[in-house]
Amino acid sequence: MEPFENISPLDGRYIGPDETMRKRMSPYLSEAASIRYQLKVEVALLETMAEFGICSASVPESARKAAEDITAKEVFEEERRIGHNVRALVNSMRKRMPENERGFVHLFATSNDILDTSRTLAFRDFASEILIPDLIDLVSVISGKAREYASVRQIGRTHGQYAEPITFGYALSLYVSRIGGRTVALERAREDLRGKLSGAVGAHNALALHDPMNPAIFERKHLERLGLKASDTQVSTQVIEPEAMADFVFQGILAMSAMANLADDMRHLIRSEIGEVKIVDGATRVGSSTMPHKVNPVAFENVKSLWKAFAPRIVTVLMDQISEHQRDLTNSASSRFLGEILAAVDYAARRLGGAMKKIQPDEEALGRHLAACRDQIVAEPLYVILALSGHPDGYGKVRSLLKDARESESTLLQAAGKDEEAAKILEGIPPHQAKVIDDPTSYTGDAAERALHTCDEWEKTLGLLR
Amino acid sequence: MEPFENISPLDGRYIGPDETMRKRMSPYLSEAASIRYQLKVEVALLETMAEFGICSASVPESARKAAEDITAKEVFEEERRIGHNVRALVNSMRKRMPENERGFVHLFATSNDILDTSRTLAFRDFASEILIPDLIDLVSVISGKAREYASVRQIGRTHGQYAEPITFGYALSLYVSRIGGRTVALERAREDLRGKLSGAVGAHNALALHDPMNPAIFERKHLERLGLKASDTQVSTQVIEPEAMADFVFQGILAMSAMANLADDMRHLIRSEIGEVKIVDGATRVGSSTMPHKVNPVAFENVKSLWKAFAPRIVTVLMDQISEHQRDLTNSASSRFLGEILAAVDYAARRLGGAMKKIQPDEEALGRHLAACRDQIVAEPLYVILALSGHPDGYGKVRSLLKDARESESTLLQAAGKDEEAAKILEGIPPHQAKVIDDPTSYTGDAAERALHTCDEWEKTLGLLR
Amino acid sequence: MEPFENISPLDGRYIGPDETMRKRMSPYLSEAASIRYQLKVEVALLETMAEFGICSASVPESARKAAEDITAKEVFEEERRIGHNVRALVNSMRKRMPENERGFVHLFATSNDILDTSRTLAFRDFASEILIPDLIDLVSVISGKAREYASVRQIGRTHGQYAEPITFGYALSLYVSRIGGRTVALERAREDLRGKLSGAVGAHNALALHDPMNPAIFERKHLERLGLKASDTQVSTQVIEPEAMADFVFQGILAMSAMANLADDMRHLIRSEIGEVKIVDGATRVGSSTMPHKVNPVAFENVKSLWKAFAPRIVTVLMDQISEHQRDLTNSASSRFLGEILAAVDYAARRLGGAMKKIQPDEEALGRHLAACRDQIVAEPLYVILALSGHPDGYGKVRSLLKDARESESTLLQAAGKDEEAAKILEGIPPHQAKVIDDPTSYTGDAAERALHTCDEWEKTLGLLR
Amino acid sequence: MEPFENISPLDGRYIGPDETMRKRMSPYLSEAASIRYQLKVEVALLETMAEFGICSASVPESARKAAEDITAKEVFEEERRIGHNVRALVNSMRKRMPENERGFVHLFATSNDILDTSRTLAFRDFASEILIPDLIDLVSVISGKAREYASVRQIGRTHGQYAEPITFGYALSLYVSRIGGRTVALERAREDLRGKLSGAVGAHNALALHDPMNPAIFERKHLERLGLKASDTQVSTQVIEPEAMADFVFQGILAMSAMANLADDMRHLIRSEIGEVKIVDGATRVGSSTMPHKVNPVAFENVKSLWKAFAPRIVTVLMDQISEHQRDLTNSASSRFLGEILAAVDYAARRLGGAMKKIQPDEEALGRHLAACRDQIVAEPLYVILALSGHPDGYGKVRSLLKDARESESTLLQAAGKDEEAAKILEGIPPHQAKVIDDPTSYTGDAAERALHTCDEWEKTLGLLR
């Protein structure tokens, strides 16, 4: 089957036909992956049984060998025949094992002990082996750029209007902080994902047949073997408390929101009229099918667009918080789509990282815009300086000077120079204030230092996550 | 590549590995399908050029032959090389055509003239050839059941509590109406989908080079050839006005909501304690991996669950209503996922239709529940009858009779019999009222007639859509 | 109580403290309004009873008088006492009526016959008296501007990059079409809203006690009196089929999306670097608390922001499509919030209309940007002209000319002039093509004509809705 | 103004007219509250200035007195006049202060330094003083019930079908864990909310005029005074990094989802056919306007319905993660609606708590359902016991015994008794297994112990939060 026959753009366009992408994601997020992770959980369960003396050590050994041999196709066909996915898996294991060992397979477990736990495992592995490293790489790219341009002045914009100056690196460092922060939050949520082995209605019913005194210990040992925890007090229904998974997915989506914001910022800075950012790209791309002169910010558009496609899916996650009684199974199909969200977050991180490597500020454009609003910038520092110098209404004073300036068609500073009160104050100000009045584009606060500090801190923090 | 390596559950589980499903959907909704539809639009454009005398008739002919030969894989690889999807398509066409004909390919068009129009075409065909027939089939199954059980009495439930009686067929006929209504609405929305050939910024700029007097006529002719309309006054940006597509997708989702509601009703009627609906299924299904006695309403659960996964995606559609200026391209990736929604609606319709064929009311359970609330049912007709007979406060009277009944541990009718005022009124009531008092479970209003009427009307209406 | 004590920003900020706004909306969308509309439905029900000879004409007359006297506060307090809202309303009516007339009040009806029908009435009136006129006013403002600037050239933008020219009026006319289209769609959805009088489980159970042969006729007559229709075949549960209301709300939200898009376009055109749109406003506004020089596009920001707050609520509407059996009442509170959505759509329409009145294109900026990309614009017409003149690869030719131009640091036209093949073709082209080559900023297709045509058509169509 | 004139059901129905509710919420979440919190932040800023020696101690003192006097109405009217909300607030302060002190008001700050920080403060206070205590009270009610009924057996349900037994208290204890867990998560998110004083573009531009060496120290001191933190490395745009607020709101919504789930469970257990839960209520409620016999689970329906109305609003929160450059202000209106979400979560918690106090299990119904599936329950323990006793295929064996039972119209245990192999095994099983075989309704695992353990743990944890 060609990937192009697929329905999902993930499988038919973004990931499926791209071998690098597919090989990164498929081992964790595909149907085949979910079978492999389920087998892992079934084998671990038998290992725990052996540890507790319920079966001999040969049973998990046989199961492990059987598992190596089982394909997704085989399980799928067995499921078609019997109409039950986990039982199909179990049958595939059992038929490869000696007759006297078969009875232990899946013992104590309900299907969802396997499904919930294996999904947790797959997502945990995907996060630690793929997604978090990719997010760290992305932060690292942004951080590199933020350092490089920490002192490159840029006009800040609010309401889409020139406001006060910052530095280009400072603006980028905010994304070091935001995406860095989400990476840490995702790691924390990842560590908090839970597994279960509490049976069909959650009360360790079957395990209590083995050990009536403390059935939950078995669950704990089994999950520890997989590197997982159960819910805090080991209560559940047929499914794990859904909140930990919701937290995990939400952090992924928040990371994507921050990426979409960065993508939007880049898109706008690349706009024809702004041009403060350039894409430096050796490739011979076709700009547009009818306008050959254009080079478009497609990677940034793609990241924003994927965010549109995936952010609303958090509502599905919220819907899946609710399940009737010990479980109503209307979360069964919907929760299968969670992996798509993770795939999209990772795809976006990689695509954004690739695009960010190629950006470069255009210092000419940066300078031009700063120059264009040089006289407007000065209003704020002027008012603050007047106030700091003891003027009772610096703000009002500046408003009235602005009016003077408009009327006399001069600049604000010229108007201030002509105004006795203001002129007198400005004469006596300290050098660091005089510098700002002299060159308002230097009114960048602690942007440069703070950009570097932010990069330092997050590189350290994320370095610990590697 | 095995479908199980896919990321999306659509491709890895629900549609991909199921040949019947895949063969129904892939020709309209896959990446490969989108290439084929794009080729169709490019060829039609050349045909219109030939009609207008811009090129000779041999050009569309060569293009048609070229198109037959082109594979998704080839276009994908060319896109990888040059970084532009529609230009890749055009290159694939051009290289198969005589040199002197190549220049006409894609002339006048911007990429999105092809992409928007071909998506409209693909969705329109999918709706008319697959989705609407499947919805009609579904309605037809429900309608058959509604007719069959039009007179089978059932207690109606509000607040999850016994309310007043209806018939089982009546309850089903509501879904004939709701899903039937959405089928008609979907067909109407389908007919309203639009194509375009107005160029990169929507103002027929290129076409006006050919015919400065009325460039829009060319667009109209081209779209007519494809069976499509342009926007009402042929204004656009680079993209078609997005509202028609939003309407279309919304109707699909509303159809799915109605299906999810029916699925929910069935799920609840199948509940152990209610058991008014049974699944009659010859198949040897495994009920549960640890509880072999259970037969579960998995198809109904699946439909509800898919609704959870897809309904929130309408927000993506709303986000894609907004695009900066003549287009910002952040709807590019997100709109590629629209086909998934249609696939899910169709999958749900087929799955629900299959499940509905197997349901059967359990008359014993229906009767048991009616019997259980027989005495409660009577409160409403009693109050209405009292009022119709001129009692100034029928409602209050029944409340006080209910109190009497509770106190004397008798039924409401017994209390009414003992109450002079009530008894006197009841003596004189007409036969159709007496029948209800005598057998409150017959208090089903016009449920049976209306169920049949509803089936008649919608079968007629939908018959016209076939 | 001060409006500022309210929790909702609608009541505490946007509508509540603004008497004009509040007086427009509160009579349709408040709790007090819902009481008034419920009374209207109860009175109409008695009128229908009188028409059918069930009660004397004095009964609806007494009820009408009673209704005039009843306050929301009184009903609220009665509801608090007895715990049922519609019964509280009924009690408030009954106690004002002669004892022998009381029994007819609310006869045949279940609470939701009143609630659903009165909500339909209130929304229908709000739409026809407030929202649709406000939308028409908005379209009319945009149309006025579109006409005024129909021929004012502007560079079109895709990917945020200069693309090909349009006219400013043409860009606006798209919103005439989009918002005009939604106004018509909203009116259509409004006309399709339904009422009901089919009782607690929808099967006209109570009405059949009066007339066993055709109970639905009574429902139809009652609704006609209110100017409403029932569902197509008069089937329902306790609630009306929810799809018509979903359509209505969706159209409101789509109208808001189109408004948000226009707001976004204005925001961006007002950006410091673009400045193609100016806000001409006499008012003495404070631009920013610390940057007194700024005048910000607050109305446009507000419209976009309200869209963010309200668009996702469509998911609640979808959730409310699903209700268990004859109704589960979990749509009771949520559907009360529907009125907020309508209020927000109307508020946005008025605010946007007000803001659009004040905008004005800055022809200097428009000209500057066109000049800046004059040489880039020519690539597309050049390639089309080459192709129309029979060149076998106009597109490729232009790409190669662009390369020449870059290498020789000349313009594309200069490069074309130096290229023998191109120069020869350009010599022979017709005047309308020559004009575009001569002044590429005139390459606006049929933008001007189409803008005017669009205004004509929609003014006519919407005129009919007034 | 009457609350009933409001548009929002929160203000017109649920909170506005209910004095208790309004007095709890309005001081934190209303427009008036936001003014008070803004004043608090402005005063704190002056206190910090005094601490740093920028102004004398009399300035914050005058400001504090001015603040006490200012009403929301006054600020609203000033805002109307000048078109800027924070400047209106500042004007209201200034005019009450001595002329020579006025210049310090709002110095260094941009509007959003006040708005963001004051919203954080208001939400933090609302959470700690109202919402978290209300959640703890709710958990406490549920915990009380979970303890009381820890050993009351109930059949667990999956797929809506009888599964295996649990205890009623165990099912409740899961909500102790889920809502308890969200309470802790909400408290953690609350503590992580951030304030800011970094100016119009986030780079402490104005503060650096005062102290060029370390402007961020001032911000830190100011926020500490309010009990708040800045972002980790004190980077920001005009707004605080939005992720902390998103986390906070998300935890509130997750808490509401868990409440909605509990409400759903209660609704279903109250269903006529199940009747395992009763509402014990002294009040004289009207059950239904036409069916006086019904008592409906309105509080539970209300909680679920509010969840439908508010859960999708998380998408607005996600949209507000994205803001162009240093801020685009399209999050201004939308973020004002965040307080509504908190109000709804709190309202739901109180309403659910009130309803849970009145519930009571019906032991007769519980027993009836357990009895009804007694023979089905035994399948799972039987298969586990067979397996634990060394049978190689316990699961298959039970399936074949079930077939025998069906064919001989006997029970599974009877079939097992007749089967030599099974009978032999059952003879030799230990007492705790024999007990389950003897009384399958005792097959409740560790439900009772775990319910109590869960209550113990969460009461301890939440006790620490009080």
Coordinates of N, CA and C in Angstrom, one line a residue, chain D residues 48-156:
Chain D
T48 N 6.3 50.5 46.8 CA 7.6 50.1 46.4 C 8.5 51.3 46.0
M49 N 7.9 52.3 45.3 CA 8.6 53.5 45.0 C 9.1 54.1 46.3
A50 N 8.2 54.2 47.3 CA 8.6 54.8 48.6 C 9.8 54.0 49.2
E51 N 9.7 52.7 49.1 CA 10.7 51.8 49.7 C 12.1 52.1 49.0
F52 N 12.0 52.3 47.7 CA 13.2 52.6 46.9 C 13.6 54.1 47.0
G53 N 12.9 54.8 47.8 CA 13.2 56.2 47.9 C 12.9 57.1 46.7
I54 N 12.0 56.6 45.9 CA 11.7 57.4 44.7 C 10.6 58.5 45.1
C55 N 9.7 58.1 45.9 CA 8.8 59.1 46.5 C 8.7 59.0 48.0
S56 N 8.1 59.9 48.6 CA 8.0 59.9 50.0 C 6.8 58.9 50.4
A57 N 6.9 58.5 51.7 CA 5.9 57.5 52.2 C 4.5 58.1 52.1
S58 N 4.4 59.4 52.1 CA 3.0 60.0 52.0 C 2.3 59.7 50.7
V59 N 3.0 59.4 49.7 CA 2.4 59.2 48.4 C 1.5 57.9 48.4
P60 N 2.1 56.8 48.7 CA 1.2 55.6 48.8 C 0.1 55.8 49.8
E61 N 0.3 56.5 50.8 CA -0.7 56.8 51.8 C -1.9 57.5 51.2
S62 N -1.6 58.6 50.5 CA -2.6 59.3 49.8 C -3.4 58.5 48.8
A63 N -2.6 57.6 48.1 CA -3.2 56.8 47.1 C -4.1 55.8 47.7
R64 N -3.7 55.2 48.8 CA -4.6 54.3 49.5 C -5.9 54.9 49.9
K65 N -5.8 56.1 50.4 CA -7.1 56.8 50.8 C -7.9 57.1 49.6
A66 N -7.3 57.6 48.5 CA -8.0 57.8 47.3 C -8.7 56.6 46.8
A67 N -8.0 55.5 46.8 CA -8.5 54.2 46.3 C -9.8 53.8 47.0
E68 N -9.8 54.0 48.4 CA -11.0 53.6 49.1 C -12.3 54.3 48.6
D69 N -12.1 55.5 48.0 CA -13.2 56.3 47.7 C -13.7 56.1 46.2
I70 N -12.9 55.4 45.5 CA -13.2 55.3 44.0 C -14.2 54.2 43.7
T71 N -15.2 54.5 42.9 CA -16.2 53.5 42.6 C -16.0 53.1 41.1
A72 N -16.5 51.9 40.8 CA -16.4 51.3 39.5 C -17.2 52.2 38.5
K73 N -18.3 52.8 39.0 CA -19.1 53.7 38.1 C -18.3 54.9 37.7
E74 N -17.6 55.5 38.6 CA -16.8 56.6 38.3 C -15.7 56.3 37.3
V75 N -15.0 55.2 37.5 CA -14.0 54.8 36.5 C -14.6 54.5 35.2
F76 N -15.7 53.9 35.2 CA -16.4 53.5 33.9 C -16.7 54.8 33.2
E77 N -17.2 55.8 33.9 CA -17.6 57.0 33.2 C -16.4 57.8 32.7
E78 N -15.3 57.8 33.5 CA -14.1 58.4 33.0 C -13.6 57.7 31.8
E79 N -13.6 56.4 31.8 CA -13.2 55.6 30.7 C -14.0 55.9 29.4
R80 N -15.3 56.0 29.6 CA -16.1 56.5 28.5 C -15.7 57.8 27.9
R81 N -15.3 58.7 28.7 CA -14.9 60.0 28.3 C -13.6 60.0 27.6
I82 N -12.6 59.3 28.1 CA -11.2 59.4 27.6 C -10.9 58.1 26.7
G83 N -11.7 57.1 26.8 CA -11.4 55.9 26.0 C -10.3 55.0 26.4
H84 N -9.9 55.0 27.7 CA -8.8 54.2 28.1 C -9.0 53.8 29.6
N85 N -9.1 52.5 29.8 CA -9.6 52.0 31.1 C -8.6 52.3 32.3
V86 N -7.3 52.0 32.1 CA -6.4 52.1 33.2 C -6.0 53.6 33.4
R87 N -6.0 54.4 32.3 CA -5.8 55.8 32.5 C -6.9 56.4 33.2
A88 N -8.2 55.9 33.0 CA -9.3 56.4 33.7 C -9.1 56.1 35.2
L89 N -8.6 55.0 35.5 CA -8.4 54.6 36.9 C -7.4 55.6 37.5
V90 N -6.3 55.8 36.8 CA -5.2 56.7 37.2 C -5.8 58.1 37.4
N91 N -6.6 58.6 36.5 CA -7.1 59.9 36.7 C -8.0 60.0 37.9
S92 N -8.7 58.9 38.2 CA -9.6 58.9 39.4 C -8.7 59.0 40.7
M93 N -7.6 58.3 40.6 CA -6.7 58.4 41.8 C -6.0 59.8 41.9
R94 N -5.5 60.2 40.8 CA -4.7 61.5 40.8 C -5.6 62.7 41.3
K95 N -6.8 62.7 40.9 CA -7.6 63.9 41.2 C -7.8 64.0 42.7
R96 N -7.7 62.9 43.4 CA -7.9 62.9 44.9 C -6.6 63.1 45.6
M97 N -5.5 63.2 44.9 CA -4.2 63.3 45.6 C -3.6 64.7 45.5
P98 N -2.7 65.0 46.4 CA -2.1 66.4 46.3 C -1.3 66.5 45.0
E99 N -1.3 67.7 44.5 CA -0.8 67.9 43.1 C 0.7 67.4 43.0
N100 N 1.5 67.6 44.0 CA 2.9 67.2 43.9 C 3.1 65.7 44.0
E101 N 2.1 64.9 44.4 CA 2.2 63.5 44.5 C 1.7 62.8 43.2
R102 N 0.9 63.5 42.5 CA 0.2 62.8 41.3 C 1.2 62.2 40.3
G103 N 2.3 62.8 40.1 CA 3.2 62.3 39.1 C 3.7 60.9 39.3
F104 N 3.7 60.5 40.5 CA 4.2 59.1 40.8 C 3.2 58.0 40.5
V105 N 1.9 58.4 40.4 CA 0.9 57.3 40.1 C 1.2 56.7 38.8
H106 N 1.3 55.3 38.8 CA 1.4 54.5 37.6 C 2.8 54.7 36.9
L107 N 3.7 55.4 37.6 CA 5.0 55.6 37.0 C 5.7 54.2 36.8
F108 N 6.4 54.1 35.7 CA 7.1 52.8 35.3 C 6.2 51.8 34.7
A109 N 4.9 52.0 34.9 CA 3.9 50.9 34.5 C 3.3 51.1 33.2
T110 N 3.0 50.0 32.5 CA 2.1 50.1 31.4 C 0.8 49.5 31.9
S111 N -0.3 49.8 31.2 CA -1.6 49.4 31.6 C -1.6 47.9 32.0
N112 N -1.0 47.1 31.2 CA -1.1 45.7 31.4 C -0.3 45.2 32.6
D113 N 0.7 46.0 33.0 CA 1.4 45.7 34.3 C 0.3 45.6 35.4
I114 N -0.6 46.5 35.3 CA -1.7 46.6 36.3 C -2.7 45.5 36.1
L115 N -3.2 45.4 34.8 CA -4.3 44.5 34.5 C -3.9 43.1 34.7
D116 N -2.8 42.6 34.2 CA -2.4 41.2 34.3 C -2.2 40.9 35.8
T117 N -1.5 41.8 36.5 CA -1.1 41.5 37.8 C -2.4 41.5 38.7
S118 N -3.3 42.4 38.5 CA -4.5 42.5 39.3 C -5.4 41.3 39.0
R119 N -5.4 40.8 37.8 CA -6.2 39.6 37.5 C -5.6 38.4 38.2
T120 N -4.3 38.3 38.2 CA -3.6 37.2 38.9 C -4.0 37.3 40.4
L121 N -3.9 38.5 40.9 CA -4.2 38.6 42.4 C -5.7 38.2 42.7
A122 N -6.6 38.7 41.8 CA -8.0 38.4 42.1 C -8.3 36.9 42.0
F123 N -7.7 36.3 41.0 CA -7.9 34.9 40.8 C -7.3 34.1 41.9
R124 N -6.1 34.5 42.3 CA -5.4 33.8 43.4 C -6.2 33.9 44.6
D125 N -6.7 35.1 44.9 CA -7.6 35.2 46.1 C -8.9 34.4 46.0
F126 N -9.5 34.5 44.8 CA -10.7 33.7 44.6 C -10.4 32.2 44.9
A127 N -9.3 31.8 44.3 CA -9.0 30.4 44.5 C -8.8 30.0 45.9
S128 N -8.0 30.8 46.6 CA -7.7 30.4 48.0 C -8.8 30.7 49.0
E129 N -9.6 31.7 48.7 CA -10.6 32.0 49.7 C -12.0 31.4 49.4
I130 N -12.2 31.1 48.1 CA -13.5 30.6 47.8 C -13.5 29.2 47.1
L131 N -12.8 29.2 46.0 CA -12.9 28.0 45.1 C -12.3 26.7 45.8
I132 N -11.0 26.9 46.2 CA -10.4 25.7 46.8 C -11.1 25.3 48.1
P133 N -11.5 26.2 49.0 CA -12.3 25.7 50.1 C -13.6 25.0 49.7
D134 N -14.2 25.5 48.6 CA -15.5 24.9 48.2 C -15.2 23.5 47.6
L135 N -14.1 23.4 46.9 CA -13.7 22.1 46.4 C -13.4 21.1 47.5
I136 N -12.7 21.6 48.5 CA -12.4 20.8 49.7 C -13.7 20.4 50.4
D137 N -14.6 21.3 50.5 CA -15.9 20.9 51.1 C -16.6 19.8 50.3
L138 N -16.5 20.0 49.0 CA -17.1 19.0 48.1 C -16.5 17.6 48.3
V139 N -15.2 17.6 48.3 CA -14.5 16.3 48.5 C -14.8 15.8 49.8
S140 N -15.0 16.6 50.8 CA -15.3 16.2 52.2 C -16.7 15.5 52.2
V141 N -17.6 16.1 51.5 CA -19.0 15.5 51.4 C -18.9 14.1 50.8
I142 N -18.2 14.1 49.7 CA -18.1 12.8 49.0 C -17.3 11.8 49.8
S143 N -16.3 12.2 50.5 CA -15.5 11.4 51.3 C -16.4 10.8 52.5
G144 N -17.2 11.7 53.0 CA -18.1 11.2 54.1 C -19.0 10.1 53.6
K145 N -19.5 10.3 52.4 CA -20.4 9.2 51.9 C -19.6 8.0 51.5
A146 N -18.4 8.2 51.0 CA -17.6 7.0 50.6 C -17.2 6.2 51.8
R147 N -16.9 6.8 52.9 CA -16.7 6.1 54.2 C -17.9 5.3 54.6
E148 N -19.1 6.1 54.6 CA -20.3 5.5 55.1 C -20.7 4.2 54.4
Y149 N -20.4 4.3 53.1 CA -20.9 3.1 52.3 C -19.7 2.3 51.7
A150 N -18.6 2.4 52.4 CA -17.4 1.7 51.9 C -17.6 0.2 51.7
S151 N -18.5 -0.4 52.5 CA -18.7 -1.8 52.4 C -20.0 -2.2 51.7
V152 N -20.8 -1.3 51.3 CA -22.0 -1.6 50.6 C -21.8 -2.1 49.2
R153 N -22.1 -3.3 49.0 CA -21.8 -3.9 47.7 C -22.7 -3.3 46.6
Q154 N -22.0 -3.2 45.4 CA -22.8 -2.7 44.2 C -22.2 -3.5 43.0
I155 N -23.0 -3.7 42.0 CA -22.5 -4.3 40.8 C -21.8 -3.2 40.0
G156 N -20.5 -3.5 39.6 CA -19.8 -2.5 38.7 C -20.4 -2.7 37.3

